[in-house]
PDB file of C-alpha atoms in Angstrom:
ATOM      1  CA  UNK A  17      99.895 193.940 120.819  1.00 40.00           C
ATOM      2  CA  UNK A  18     100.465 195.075 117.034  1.00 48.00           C
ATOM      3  CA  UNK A  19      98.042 193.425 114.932  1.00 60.00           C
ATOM      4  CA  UNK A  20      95.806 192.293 117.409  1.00 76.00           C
ATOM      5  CA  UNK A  21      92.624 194.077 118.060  1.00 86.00           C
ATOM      6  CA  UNK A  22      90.776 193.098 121.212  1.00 92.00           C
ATOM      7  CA  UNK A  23      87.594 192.755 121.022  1.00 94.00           C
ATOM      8  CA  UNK A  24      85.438 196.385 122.104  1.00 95.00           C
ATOM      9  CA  UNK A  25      82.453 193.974 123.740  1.00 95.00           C
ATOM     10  CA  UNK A  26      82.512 190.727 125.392  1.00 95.00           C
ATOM     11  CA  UNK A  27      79.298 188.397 127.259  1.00 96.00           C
ATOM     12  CA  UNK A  28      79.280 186.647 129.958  1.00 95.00           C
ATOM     13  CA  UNK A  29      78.512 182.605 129.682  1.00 95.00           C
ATOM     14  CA  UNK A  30      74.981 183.380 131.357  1.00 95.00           C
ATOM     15  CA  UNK A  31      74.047 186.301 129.092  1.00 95.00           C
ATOM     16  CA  UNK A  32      75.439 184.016 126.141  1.00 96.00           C
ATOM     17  CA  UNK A  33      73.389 181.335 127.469  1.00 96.00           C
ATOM     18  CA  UNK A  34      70.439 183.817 127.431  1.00 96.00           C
ATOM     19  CA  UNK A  35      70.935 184.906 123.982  1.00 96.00           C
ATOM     20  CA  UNK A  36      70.833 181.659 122.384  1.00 95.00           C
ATOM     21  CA  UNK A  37      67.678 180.753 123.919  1.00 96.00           C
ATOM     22  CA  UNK A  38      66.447 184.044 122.399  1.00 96.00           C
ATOM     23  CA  UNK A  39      67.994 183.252 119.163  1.00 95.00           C
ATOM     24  CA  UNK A  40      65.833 180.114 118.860  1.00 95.00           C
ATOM     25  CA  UNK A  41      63.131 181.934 119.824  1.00 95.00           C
ATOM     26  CA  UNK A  42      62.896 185.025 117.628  1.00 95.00           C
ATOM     27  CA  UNK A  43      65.846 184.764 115.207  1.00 94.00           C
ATOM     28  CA  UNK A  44      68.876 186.790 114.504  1.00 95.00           C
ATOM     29  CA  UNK A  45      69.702 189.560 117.070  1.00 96.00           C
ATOM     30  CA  UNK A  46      71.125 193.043 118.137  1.00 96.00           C
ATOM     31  CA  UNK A  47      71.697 195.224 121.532  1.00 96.00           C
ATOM     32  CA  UNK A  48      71.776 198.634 121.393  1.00 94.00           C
ATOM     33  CA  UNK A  49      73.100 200.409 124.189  1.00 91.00           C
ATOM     34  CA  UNK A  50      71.698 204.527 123.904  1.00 76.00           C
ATOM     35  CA  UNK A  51      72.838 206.043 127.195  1.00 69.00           C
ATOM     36  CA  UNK A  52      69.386 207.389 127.881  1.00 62.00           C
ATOM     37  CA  UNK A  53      67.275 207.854 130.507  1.00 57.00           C
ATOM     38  CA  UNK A  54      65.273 204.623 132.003  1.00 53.00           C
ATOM     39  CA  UNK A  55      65.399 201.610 129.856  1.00 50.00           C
ATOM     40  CA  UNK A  56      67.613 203.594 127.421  1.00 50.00           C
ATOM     41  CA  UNK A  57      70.616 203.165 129.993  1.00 63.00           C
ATOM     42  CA  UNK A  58      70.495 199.126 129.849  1.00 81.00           C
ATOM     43  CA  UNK A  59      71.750 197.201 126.562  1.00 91.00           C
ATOM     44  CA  UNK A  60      68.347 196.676 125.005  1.00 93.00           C
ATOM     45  CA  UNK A  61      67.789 193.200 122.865  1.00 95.00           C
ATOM     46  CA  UNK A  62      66.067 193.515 119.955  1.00 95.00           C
ATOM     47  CA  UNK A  63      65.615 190.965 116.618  1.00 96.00           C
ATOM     48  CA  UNK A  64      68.451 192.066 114.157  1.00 93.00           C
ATOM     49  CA  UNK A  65      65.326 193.591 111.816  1.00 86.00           C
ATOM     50  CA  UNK A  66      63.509 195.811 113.814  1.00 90.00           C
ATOM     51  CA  UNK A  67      65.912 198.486 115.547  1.00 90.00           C
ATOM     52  CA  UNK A  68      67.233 200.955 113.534  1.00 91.00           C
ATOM     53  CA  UNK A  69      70.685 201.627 113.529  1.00 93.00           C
ATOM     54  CA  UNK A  70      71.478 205.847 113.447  1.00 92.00           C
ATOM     55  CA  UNK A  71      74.405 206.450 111.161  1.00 95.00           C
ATOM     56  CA  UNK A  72      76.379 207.667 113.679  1.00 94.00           C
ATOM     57  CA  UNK A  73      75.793 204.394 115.789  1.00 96.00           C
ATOM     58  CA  UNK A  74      78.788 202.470 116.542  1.00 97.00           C
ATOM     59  CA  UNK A  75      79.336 198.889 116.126  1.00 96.00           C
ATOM     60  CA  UNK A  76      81.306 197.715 118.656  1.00 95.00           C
ATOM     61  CA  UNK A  77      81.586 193.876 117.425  1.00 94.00           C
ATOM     62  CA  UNK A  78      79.401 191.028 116.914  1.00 93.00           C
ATOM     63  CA  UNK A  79      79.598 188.051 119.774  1.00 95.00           C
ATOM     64  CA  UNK A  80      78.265 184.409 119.443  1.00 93.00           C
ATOM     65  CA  UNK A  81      79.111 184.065 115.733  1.00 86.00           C
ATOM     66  CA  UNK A  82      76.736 181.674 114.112  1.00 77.00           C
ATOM     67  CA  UNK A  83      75.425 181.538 110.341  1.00 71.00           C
ATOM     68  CA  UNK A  84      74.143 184.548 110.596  1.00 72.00           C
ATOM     69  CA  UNK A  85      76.973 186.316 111.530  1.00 79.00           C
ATOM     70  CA  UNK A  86      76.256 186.391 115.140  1.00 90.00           C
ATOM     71  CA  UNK A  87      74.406 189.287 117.517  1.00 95.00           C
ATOM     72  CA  UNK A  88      75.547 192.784 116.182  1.00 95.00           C
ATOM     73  CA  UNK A  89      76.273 195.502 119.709  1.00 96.00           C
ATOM     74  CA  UNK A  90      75.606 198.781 118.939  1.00 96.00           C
ATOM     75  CA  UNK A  91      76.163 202.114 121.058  1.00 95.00           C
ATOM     76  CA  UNK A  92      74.844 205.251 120.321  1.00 93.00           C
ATOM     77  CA  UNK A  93      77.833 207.764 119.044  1.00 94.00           C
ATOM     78  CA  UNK A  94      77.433 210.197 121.555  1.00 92.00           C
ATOM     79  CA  UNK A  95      77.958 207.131 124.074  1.00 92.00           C
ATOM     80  CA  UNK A  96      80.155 205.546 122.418  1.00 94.00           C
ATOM     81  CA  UNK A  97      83.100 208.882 122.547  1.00 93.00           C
ATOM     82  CA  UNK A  98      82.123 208.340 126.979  1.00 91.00           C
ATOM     83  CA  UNK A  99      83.074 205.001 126.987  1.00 92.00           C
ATOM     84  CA  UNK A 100      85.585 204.412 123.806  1.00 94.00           C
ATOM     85  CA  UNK A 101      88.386 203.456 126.640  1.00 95.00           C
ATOM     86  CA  UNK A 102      86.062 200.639 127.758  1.00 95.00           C
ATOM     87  CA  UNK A 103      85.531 197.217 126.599  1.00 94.00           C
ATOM     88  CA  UNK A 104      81.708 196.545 127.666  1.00 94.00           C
ATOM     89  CA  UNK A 105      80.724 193.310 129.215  1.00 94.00           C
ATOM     90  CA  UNK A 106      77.270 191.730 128.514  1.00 95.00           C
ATOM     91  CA  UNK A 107      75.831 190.329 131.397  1.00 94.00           C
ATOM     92  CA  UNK A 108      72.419 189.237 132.604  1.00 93.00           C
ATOM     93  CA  UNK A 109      71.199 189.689 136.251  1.00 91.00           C
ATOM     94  CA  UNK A 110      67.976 189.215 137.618  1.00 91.00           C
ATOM     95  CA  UNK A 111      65.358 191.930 137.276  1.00 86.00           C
ATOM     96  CA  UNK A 112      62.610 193.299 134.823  1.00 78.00           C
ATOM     97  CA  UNK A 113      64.074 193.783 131.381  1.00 63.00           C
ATOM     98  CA  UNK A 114      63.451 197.046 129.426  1.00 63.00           C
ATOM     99  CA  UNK A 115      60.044 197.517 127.763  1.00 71.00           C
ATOM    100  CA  UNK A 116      60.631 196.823 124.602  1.00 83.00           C
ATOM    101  CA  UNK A 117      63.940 194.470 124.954  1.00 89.00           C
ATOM    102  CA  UNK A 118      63.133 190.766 124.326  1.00 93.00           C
ATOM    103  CA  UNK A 119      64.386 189.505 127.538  1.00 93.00           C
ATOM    104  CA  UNK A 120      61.745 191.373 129.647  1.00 87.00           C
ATOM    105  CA  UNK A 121      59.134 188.167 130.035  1.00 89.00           C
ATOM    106  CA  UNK A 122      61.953 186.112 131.573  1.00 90.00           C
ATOM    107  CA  UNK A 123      62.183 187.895 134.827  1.00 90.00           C
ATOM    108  CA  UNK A 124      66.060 188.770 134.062  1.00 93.00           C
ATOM    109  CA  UNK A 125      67.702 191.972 132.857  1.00 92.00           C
ATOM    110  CA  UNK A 126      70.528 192.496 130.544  1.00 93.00           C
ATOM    111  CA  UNK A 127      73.618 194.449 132.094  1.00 91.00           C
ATOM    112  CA  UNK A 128      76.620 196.318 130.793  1.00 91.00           C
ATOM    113  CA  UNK A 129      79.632 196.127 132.540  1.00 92.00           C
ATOM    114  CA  UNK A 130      82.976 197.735 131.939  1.00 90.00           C
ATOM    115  CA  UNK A 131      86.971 197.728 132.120  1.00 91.00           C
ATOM    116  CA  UNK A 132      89.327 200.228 130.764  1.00 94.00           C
ATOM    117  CA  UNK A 133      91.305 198.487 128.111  1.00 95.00           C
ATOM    118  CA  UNK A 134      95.073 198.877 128.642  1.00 93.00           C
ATOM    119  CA  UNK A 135      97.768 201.478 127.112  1.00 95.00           C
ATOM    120  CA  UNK A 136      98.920 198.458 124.382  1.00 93.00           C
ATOM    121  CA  UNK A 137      95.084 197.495 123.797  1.00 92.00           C
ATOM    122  CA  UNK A 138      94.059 201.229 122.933  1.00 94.00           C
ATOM    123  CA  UNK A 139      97.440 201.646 120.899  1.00 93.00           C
ATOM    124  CA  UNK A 140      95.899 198.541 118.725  1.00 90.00           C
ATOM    125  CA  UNK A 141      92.420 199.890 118.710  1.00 92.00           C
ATOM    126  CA  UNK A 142      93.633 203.390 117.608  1.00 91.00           C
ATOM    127  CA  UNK A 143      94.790 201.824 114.437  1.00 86.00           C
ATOM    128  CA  UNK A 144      90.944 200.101 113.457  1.00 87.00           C
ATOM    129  CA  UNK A 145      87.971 202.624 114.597  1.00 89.00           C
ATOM    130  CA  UNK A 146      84.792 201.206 114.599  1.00 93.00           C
ATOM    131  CA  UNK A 147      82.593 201.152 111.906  1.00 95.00           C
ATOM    132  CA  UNK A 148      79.678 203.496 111.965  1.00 95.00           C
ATOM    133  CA  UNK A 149      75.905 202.544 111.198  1.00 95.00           C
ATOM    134  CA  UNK A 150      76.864 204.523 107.685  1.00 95.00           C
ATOM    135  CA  UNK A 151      79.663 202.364 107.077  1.00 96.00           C
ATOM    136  CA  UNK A 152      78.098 199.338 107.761  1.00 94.00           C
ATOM    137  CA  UNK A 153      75.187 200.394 105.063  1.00 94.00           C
ATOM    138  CA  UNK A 154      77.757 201.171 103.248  1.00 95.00           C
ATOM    139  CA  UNK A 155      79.014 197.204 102.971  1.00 94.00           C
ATOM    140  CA  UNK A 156      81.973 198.068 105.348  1.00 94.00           C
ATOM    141  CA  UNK A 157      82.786 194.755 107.207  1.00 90.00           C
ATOM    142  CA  UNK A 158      83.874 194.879 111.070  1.00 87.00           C
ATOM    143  CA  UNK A 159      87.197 193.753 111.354  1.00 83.00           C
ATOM    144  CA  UNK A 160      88.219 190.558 113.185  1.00 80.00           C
ATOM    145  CA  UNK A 161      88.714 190.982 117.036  1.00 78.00           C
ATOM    146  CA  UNK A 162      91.229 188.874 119.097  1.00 78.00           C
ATOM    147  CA  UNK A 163      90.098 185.643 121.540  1.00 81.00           C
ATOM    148  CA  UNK A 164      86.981 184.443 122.707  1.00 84.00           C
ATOM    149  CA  UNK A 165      83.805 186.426 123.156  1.00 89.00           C
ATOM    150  CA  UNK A 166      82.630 184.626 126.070  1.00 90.00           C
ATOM    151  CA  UNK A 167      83.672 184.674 129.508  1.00 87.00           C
ATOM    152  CA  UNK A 168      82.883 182.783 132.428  1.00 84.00           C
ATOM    153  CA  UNK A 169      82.008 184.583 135.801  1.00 81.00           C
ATOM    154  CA  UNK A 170      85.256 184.059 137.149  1.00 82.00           C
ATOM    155  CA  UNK A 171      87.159 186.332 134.256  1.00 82.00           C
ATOM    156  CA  UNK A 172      84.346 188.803 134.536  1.00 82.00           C
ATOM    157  CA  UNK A 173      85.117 188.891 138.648  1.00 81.00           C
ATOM    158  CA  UNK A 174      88.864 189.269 137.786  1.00 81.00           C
ATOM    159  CA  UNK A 175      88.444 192.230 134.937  1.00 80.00           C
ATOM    160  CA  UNK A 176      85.267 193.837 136.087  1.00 76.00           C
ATOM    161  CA  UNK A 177      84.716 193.402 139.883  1.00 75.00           C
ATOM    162  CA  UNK A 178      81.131 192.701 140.959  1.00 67.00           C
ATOM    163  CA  UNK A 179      80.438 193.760 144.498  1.00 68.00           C
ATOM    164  CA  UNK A 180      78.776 191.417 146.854  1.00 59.00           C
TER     165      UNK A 180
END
């Protein structure tokens, strides 16, 4: 897999689907996925403007590229060193959102999902960390990640098993 970095965060077509519509709605966006208690353990969806990102946040990738750039995915640090073996999944189930994430009126929740990436894919992400939030202040720009962000719910069932 030299040269190819796979991507640290993927979403599913429904949560991509989801996104959009809040795109058009409230303008660029960002998750950020803390690790706390409550809400704090579900990605929360925020505009791009009005989280602020810790400088020891991680940026795990950007999915949906647009004009903008596409939607930024954050993890707090301290989560990020749990699951830095895992590429996270964005998906979107039904439920009450988090309090303050922008999904929340629509009667759906965001949810992260997981797989632990391969010997080869780790090998290739050893070789490009992530950029922190202090990097990316800095001007550092996130390096480009292999294939498509999107997946349809029968990859997610085939890397990430959803029991029934």
């Amino acid at each position: 897999m030299t040269g190819v970095i796979p991507r640290r965060v993927l979403v599913t077509a429904q949560a991509a689907e989801l996104i959009r519509h809040l795109r058009d709605e409230h303008g660029p966006l960002m998750f950020h996925q803390s690790g706390g208690c409550c809400d704090g353990s579900s990605p929360m969806c925020y505009p791009a403007d009005e989280f602020i990102v810790g400088d020891r946040d991680v940026l795990l990738g950007s999915v949906l590229a647009d004009a903008d750039g596409g939607t930024r995915v954050w993890i707090s640090g301290s989560q990020f060193v749990a699951w830095q073996h895992t590429q996270l999944v964005l998906d979107v189930v039904p439920g009450r959102g988090g309090g303050f994430s922008l999904e929340s009126p629509y009667g759906v929740r965001f949810l992260t999902r997981g797989r632990v990436f391969s010997a080869d894919e780790l090998a290739a992400l050893a070789d490009t960390p992530p950029l922190t939030g202090s990097q990316v202040e800095a001007g550092e720009q996130e390096p480009p990640a292999a294939g498509p962000d999107v997946i349809s719910a029968d990859d997610l069932q085939a890397i990430c098993p959803v029991p029934h």
